[in-house]
Coordinates of C-alpha atoms in Angstrom, one line a residue:
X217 CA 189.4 54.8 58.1
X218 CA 190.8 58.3 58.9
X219 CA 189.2 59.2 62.2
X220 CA 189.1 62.4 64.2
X221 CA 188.2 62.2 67.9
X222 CA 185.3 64.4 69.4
X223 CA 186.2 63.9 73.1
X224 CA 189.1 63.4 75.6
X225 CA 187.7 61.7 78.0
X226 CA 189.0 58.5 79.5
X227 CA 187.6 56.2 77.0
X228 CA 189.7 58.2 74.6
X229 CA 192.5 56.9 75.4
X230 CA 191.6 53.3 75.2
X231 CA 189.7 53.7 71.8
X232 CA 193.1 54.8 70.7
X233 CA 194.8 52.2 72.0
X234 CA 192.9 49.4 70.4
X235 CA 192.3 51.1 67.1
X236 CA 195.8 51.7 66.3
X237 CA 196.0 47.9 66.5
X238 CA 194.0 48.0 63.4
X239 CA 195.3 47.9 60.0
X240 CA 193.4 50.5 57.9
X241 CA 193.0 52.8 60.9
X242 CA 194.5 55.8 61.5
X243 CA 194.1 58.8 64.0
X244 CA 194.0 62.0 62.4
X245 CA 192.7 64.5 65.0
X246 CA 191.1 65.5 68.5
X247 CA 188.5 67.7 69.3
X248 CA 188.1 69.3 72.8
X249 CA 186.2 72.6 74.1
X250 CA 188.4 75.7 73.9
X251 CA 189.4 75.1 77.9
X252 CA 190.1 71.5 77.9
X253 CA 192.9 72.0 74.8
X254 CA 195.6 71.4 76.9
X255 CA 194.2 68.2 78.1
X256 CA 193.5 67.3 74.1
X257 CA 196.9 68.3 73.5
X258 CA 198.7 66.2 75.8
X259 CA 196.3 63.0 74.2
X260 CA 197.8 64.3 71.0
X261 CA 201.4 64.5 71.6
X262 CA 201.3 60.7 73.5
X263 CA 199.2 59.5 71.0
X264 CA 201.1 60.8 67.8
X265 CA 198.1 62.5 66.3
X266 CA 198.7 65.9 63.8
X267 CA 195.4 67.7 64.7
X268 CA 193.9 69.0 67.9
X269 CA 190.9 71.4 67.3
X270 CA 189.0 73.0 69.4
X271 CA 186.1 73.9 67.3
X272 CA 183.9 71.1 66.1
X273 CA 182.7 72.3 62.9
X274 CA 186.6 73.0 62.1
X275 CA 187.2 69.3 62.5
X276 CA 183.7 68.1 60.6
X277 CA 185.3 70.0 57.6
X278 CA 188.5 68.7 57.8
X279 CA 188.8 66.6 54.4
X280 CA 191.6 64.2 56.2
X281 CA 189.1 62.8 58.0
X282 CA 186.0 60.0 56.8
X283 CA 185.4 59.5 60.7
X284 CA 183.9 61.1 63.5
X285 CA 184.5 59.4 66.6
X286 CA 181.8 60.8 69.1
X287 CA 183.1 60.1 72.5
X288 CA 181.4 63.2 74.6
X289 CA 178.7 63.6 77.3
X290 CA 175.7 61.3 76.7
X291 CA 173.5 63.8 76.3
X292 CA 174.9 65.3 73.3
X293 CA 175.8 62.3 71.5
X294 CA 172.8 63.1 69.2
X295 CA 173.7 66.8 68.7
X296 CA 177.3 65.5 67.8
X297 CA 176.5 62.5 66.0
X298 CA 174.0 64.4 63.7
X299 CA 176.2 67.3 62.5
X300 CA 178.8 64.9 61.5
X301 CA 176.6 63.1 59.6
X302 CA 175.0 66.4 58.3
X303 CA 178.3 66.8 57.1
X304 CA 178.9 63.8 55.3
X305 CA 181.0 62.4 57.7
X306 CA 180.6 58.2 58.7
X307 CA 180.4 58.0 62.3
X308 CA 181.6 55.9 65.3
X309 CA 179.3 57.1 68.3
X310 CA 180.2 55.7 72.2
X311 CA 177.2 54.2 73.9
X312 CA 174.4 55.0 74.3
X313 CA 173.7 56.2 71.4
X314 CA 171.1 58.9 72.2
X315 CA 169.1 59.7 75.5
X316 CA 165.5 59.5 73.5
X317 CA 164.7 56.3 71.1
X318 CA 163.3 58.6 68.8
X319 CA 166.8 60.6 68.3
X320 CA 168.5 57.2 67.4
X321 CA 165.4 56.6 64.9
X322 CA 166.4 60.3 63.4
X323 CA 170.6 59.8 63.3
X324 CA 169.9 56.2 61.8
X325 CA 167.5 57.7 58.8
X326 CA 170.1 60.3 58.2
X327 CA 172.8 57.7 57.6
X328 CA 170.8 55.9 55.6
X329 CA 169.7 59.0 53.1
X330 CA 173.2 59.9 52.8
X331 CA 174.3 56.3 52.3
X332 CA 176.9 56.7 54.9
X333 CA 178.2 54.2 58.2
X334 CA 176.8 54.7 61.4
X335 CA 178.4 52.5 64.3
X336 CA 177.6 52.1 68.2
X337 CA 180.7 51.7 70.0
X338 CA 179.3 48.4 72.2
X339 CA 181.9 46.0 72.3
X340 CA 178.9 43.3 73.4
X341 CA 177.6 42.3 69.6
X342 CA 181.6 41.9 68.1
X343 CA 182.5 39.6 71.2
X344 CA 183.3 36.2 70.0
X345 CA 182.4 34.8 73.5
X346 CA 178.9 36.6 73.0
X347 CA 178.5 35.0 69.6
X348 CA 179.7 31.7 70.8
X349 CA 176.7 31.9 73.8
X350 CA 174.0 32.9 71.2
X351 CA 175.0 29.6 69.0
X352 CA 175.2 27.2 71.6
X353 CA 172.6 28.2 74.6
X354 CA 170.6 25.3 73.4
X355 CA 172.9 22.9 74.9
X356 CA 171.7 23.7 77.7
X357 CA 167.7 23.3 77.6
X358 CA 164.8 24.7 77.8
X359 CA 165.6 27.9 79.9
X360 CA 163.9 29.0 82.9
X361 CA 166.0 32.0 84.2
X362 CA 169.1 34.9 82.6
X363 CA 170.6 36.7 85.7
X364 CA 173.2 39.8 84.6
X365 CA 174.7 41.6 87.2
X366 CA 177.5 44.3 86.2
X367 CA 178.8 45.8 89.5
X368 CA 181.5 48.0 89.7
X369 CA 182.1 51.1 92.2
X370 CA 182.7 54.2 90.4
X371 CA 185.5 56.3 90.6
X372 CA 183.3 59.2 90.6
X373 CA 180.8 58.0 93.2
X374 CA 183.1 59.2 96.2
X375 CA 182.7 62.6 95.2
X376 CA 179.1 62.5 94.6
X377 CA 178.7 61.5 98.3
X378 CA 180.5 64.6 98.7
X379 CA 177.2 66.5 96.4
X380 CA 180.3 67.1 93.5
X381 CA 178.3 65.5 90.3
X382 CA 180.1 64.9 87.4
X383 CA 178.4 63.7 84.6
X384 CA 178.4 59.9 85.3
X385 CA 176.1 60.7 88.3
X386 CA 174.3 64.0 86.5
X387 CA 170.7 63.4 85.2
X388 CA 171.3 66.4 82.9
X389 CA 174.1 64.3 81.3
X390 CA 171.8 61.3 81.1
X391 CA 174.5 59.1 83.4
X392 CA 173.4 56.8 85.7
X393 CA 173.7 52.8 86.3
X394 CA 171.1 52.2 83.3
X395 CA 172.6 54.0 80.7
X396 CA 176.7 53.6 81.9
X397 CA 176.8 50.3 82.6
X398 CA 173.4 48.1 82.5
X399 CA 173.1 49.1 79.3
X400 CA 175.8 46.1 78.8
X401 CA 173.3 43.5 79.8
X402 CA 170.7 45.0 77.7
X403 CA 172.8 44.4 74.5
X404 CA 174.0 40.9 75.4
X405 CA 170.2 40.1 76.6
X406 CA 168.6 41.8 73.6
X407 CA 170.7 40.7 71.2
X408 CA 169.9 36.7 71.5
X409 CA 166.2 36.6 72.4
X410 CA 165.3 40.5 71.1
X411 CA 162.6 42.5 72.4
X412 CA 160.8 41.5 75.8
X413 CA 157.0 41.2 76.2
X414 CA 157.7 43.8 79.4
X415 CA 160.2 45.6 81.0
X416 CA 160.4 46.9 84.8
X417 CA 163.0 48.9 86.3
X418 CA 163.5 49.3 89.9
X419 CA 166.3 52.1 90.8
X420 CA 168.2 52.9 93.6
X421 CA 168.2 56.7 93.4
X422 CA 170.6 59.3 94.7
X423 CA 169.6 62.7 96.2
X424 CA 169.6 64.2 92.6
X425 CA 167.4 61.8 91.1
X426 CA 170.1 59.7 89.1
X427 CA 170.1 56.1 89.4
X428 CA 173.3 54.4 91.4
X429 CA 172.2 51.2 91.1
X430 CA 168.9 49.5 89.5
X431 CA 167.2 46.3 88.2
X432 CA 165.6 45.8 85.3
X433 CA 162.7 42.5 84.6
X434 CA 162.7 41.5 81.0
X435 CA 159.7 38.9 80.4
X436 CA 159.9 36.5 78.0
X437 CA 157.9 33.8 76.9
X438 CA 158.5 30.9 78.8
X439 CA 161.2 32.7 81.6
X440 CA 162.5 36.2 83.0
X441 CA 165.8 38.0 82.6
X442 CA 166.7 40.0 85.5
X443 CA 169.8 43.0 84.8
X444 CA 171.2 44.5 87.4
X445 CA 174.2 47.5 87.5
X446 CA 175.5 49.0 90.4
X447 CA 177.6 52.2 90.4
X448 CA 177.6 52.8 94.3
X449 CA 178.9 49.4 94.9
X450 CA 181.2 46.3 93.8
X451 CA 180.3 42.4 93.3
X452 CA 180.9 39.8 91.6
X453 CA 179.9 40.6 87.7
X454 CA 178.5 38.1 85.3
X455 CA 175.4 36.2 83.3
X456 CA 174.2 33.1 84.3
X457 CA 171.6 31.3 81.8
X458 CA 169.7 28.9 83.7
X459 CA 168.5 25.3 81.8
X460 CA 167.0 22.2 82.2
X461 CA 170.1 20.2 81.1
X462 CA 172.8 22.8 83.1
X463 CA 174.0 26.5 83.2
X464 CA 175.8 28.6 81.2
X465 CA 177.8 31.4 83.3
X466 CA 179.5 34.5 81.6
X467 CA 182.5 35.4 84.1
X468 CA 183.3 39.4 84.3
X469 CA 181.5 42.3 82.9
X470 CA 179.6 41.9 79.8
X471 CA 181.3 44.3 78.3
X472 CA 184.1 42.4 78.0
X473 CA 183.0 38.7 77.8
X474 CA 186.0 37.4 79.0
X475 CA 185.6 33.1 79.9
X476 CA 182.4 31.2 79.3
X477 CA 181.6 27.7 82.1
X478 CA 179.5 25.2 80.8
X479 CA 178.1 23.3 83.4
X480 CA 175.7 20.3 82.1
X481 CA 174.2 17.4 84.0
X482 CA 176.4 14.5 83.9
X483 CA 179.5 16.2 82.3
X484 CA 182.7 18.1 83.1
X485 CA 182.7 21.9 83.6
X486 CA 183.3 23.0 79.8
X487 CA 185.8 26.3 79.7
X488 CA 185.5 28.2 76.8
X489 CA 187.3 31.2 75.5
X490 CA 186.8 32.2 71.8
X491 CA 188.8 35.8 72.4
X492 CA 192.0 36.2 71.0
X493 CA 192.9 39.7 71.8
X494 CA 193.9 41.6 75.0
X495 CA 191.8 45.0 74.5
X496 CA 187.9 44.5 74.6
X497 CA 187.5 47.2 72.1
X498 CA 189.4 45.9 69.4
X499 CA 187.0 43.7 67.7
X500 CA 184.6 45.9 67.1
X501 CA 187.1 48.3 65.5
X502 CA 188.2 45.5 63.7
X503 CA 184.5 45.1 62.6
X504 CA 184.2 48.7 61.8
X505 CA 186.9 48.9 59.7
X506 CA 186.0 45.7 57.7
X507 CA 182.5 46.9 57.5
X508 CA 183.9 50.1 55.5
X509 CA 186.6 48.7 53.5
X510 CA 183.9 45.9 52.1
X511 CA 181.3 48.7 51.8
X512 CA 179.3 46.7 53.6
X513 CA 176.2 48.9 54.6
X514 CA 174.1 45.7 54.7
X515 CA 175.9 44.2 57.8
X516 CA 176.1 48.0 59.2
X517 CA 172.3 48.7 59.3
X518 CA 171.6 45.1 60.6
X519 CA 173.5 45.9 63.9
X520 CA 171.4 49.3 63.8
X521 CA 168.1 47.7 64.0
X522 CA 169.6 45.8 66.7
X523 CA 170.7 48.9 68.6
X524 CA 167.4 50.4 67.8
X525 CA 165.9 48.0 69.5
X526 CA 168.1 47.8 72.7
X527 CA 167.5 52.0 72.9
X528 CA 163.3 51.1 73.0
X529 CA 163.9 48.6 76.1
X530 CA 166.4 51.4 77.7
X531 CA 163.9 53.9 77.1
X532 CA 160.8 51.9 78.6
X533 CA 162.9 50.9 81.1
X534 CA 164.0 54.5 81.8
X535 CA 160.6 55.6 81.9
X536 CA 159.3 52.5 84.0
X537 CA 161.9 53.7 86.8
X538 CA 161.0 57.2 86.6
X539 CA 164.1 58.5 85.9
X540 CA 164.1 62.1 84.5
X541 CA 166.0 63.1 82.5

């Protein structure tokens, strides 16, 4: 996999990180807009990669590179995503993968009619602590109740107090709690007991509209799964699943599904950690990269329907809270 890099952002720089773990991988170039070059360029010469372009359509014709990496604003994930693919370029695109349902529906076709890989950076679905939960939540019982909570206080949040919006806290950059950080839970929720009967989102919203913080009710048959994200302020993150026979609980952020407690009736706390690498993005570049060595479109469009279906909850859920953008 030669990849070039549409983005500089701070998730950059850890994709790089984790990827050049990766045997098969390599970094062949950067993309930035004509006034962030300098920042590209400094990613560049840390980072030991030849090419830094600044215009896009440069880099999509660049025949060093199978890869597109699209790692800009959320809003033009689609925009960026579909000219790659447009030019025949397999593509690696940061979450979420479109604002609109319907866009994702579009890039996902495209790949398919040009027979080429289309990947969702989530690190959620190539956790092994995610996979191990999926198998094994039967252990636990019948269950009654799934509690999520991913809180963490942005870095960015001090300034919006301040009315300076960047665009983790700009509606016209689709940010937001649901989309930057809830949408974590949605995967991990999503991907064991799939699509709910209903979805409800309640959002804490700032004086621009965008959601700091918000809960969203998934309704299953039989129980309820309540995600929560908080951008304006910090707790204790995790996923509790709640059965007759015990608990399971998720410690951390779900997007890194880092130690698993299994707490049954009559038994010793159970700690389990299936995760065997110190980066929570290297497993699903592992996976990507196995995916296109084996040509292995089968296993790729599988995890599309799956992120096809967590962009249909987001979307009803972003339209349930009223969010506008």
């Amino acid at each position: 996999m030669k990849i070039g890099i549409a983005g500089n952002g701070k998730i950059v720089r850890e994709m790089i990180g984790a990827a050049k773990t990766v045997a098969g991988i390599s970094i062949e170039a950067i993309c930035s807009r004509a006034q962030s070059k300098a920042k590209a360029e400094k990613i560049a010469q840390e980072c030991n990669i030849s090419k830094v372009y600044t215009d896009y359509q440069k880099m999509l014709s660049d025949s060093d590179i199978d890869f597109i990496y699209v790692a800009v604003s959320n809003n033009v994930h689609y925009q960026y995503t579909k000219q790659a693919l447009e030019a025949g370029k397999n593509v690696i695109c940061e979450k979420p993968f479109t604002v609109k349902a319907s866009e994702t529906e579009e890039l996902i076709q495209i790949a398919k009619d040009k027979h080429l890989f289309l990947f969702e950076a989530i690190t959620v679905i190539y956790a092994p602590n995610y996979q191990y939960i999926k198998d094994n939540l039967k252990e636990i019982g019948t269950l009654h109740y799934v509690h999520a909570n991913y809180a963490q206080y942005s870095s960015r949040y001090d300034k919006y107090l301040n009315k300076e919006v960047t665009p983790a806290f700009s509606p016209e950059s689709a940010g937001g709690a649901l989309y930057d950080l809830n949408i974590y839970n949605l995967h991990f929720i999503v991907g064991i007991f799939g699509m709910p009967k209903n979805i409800i989102y309640r959002a804490n919203l700032g004086f621009n509209g965008i959601d700091t913080s918000g809960t969203a009710l998934l309704d299953y048959d039989g129980f309820t799964v309540v995600c929560s994200a908080a951008k304006d302020s910090e707790s204790v993150s995790e996923i509790v699943f709640q059965g007759e026979k015990g608990y399971m609980r998720l410690e951390g952020a779900t997007n890194e599904c880092a130690l698993i407690r299994v707490n049954k009736k009559g038994e010793t706390e159970k700690i389990v950690s299936k995760e065997r690498h110190n980066h929570r993005m290297i497993n699903e570049f592992i996976a990507f990269e196995q995916m296109f060595k084996q040509q292995d479109y089968k296993t790729c469009y599988e995890n599309l329907d799956h992120s096809m279906m967590v962009m249909k909850v987001l979307e009803q859920a972003r339209e349930n809270g009223n969010l506008e953008f």
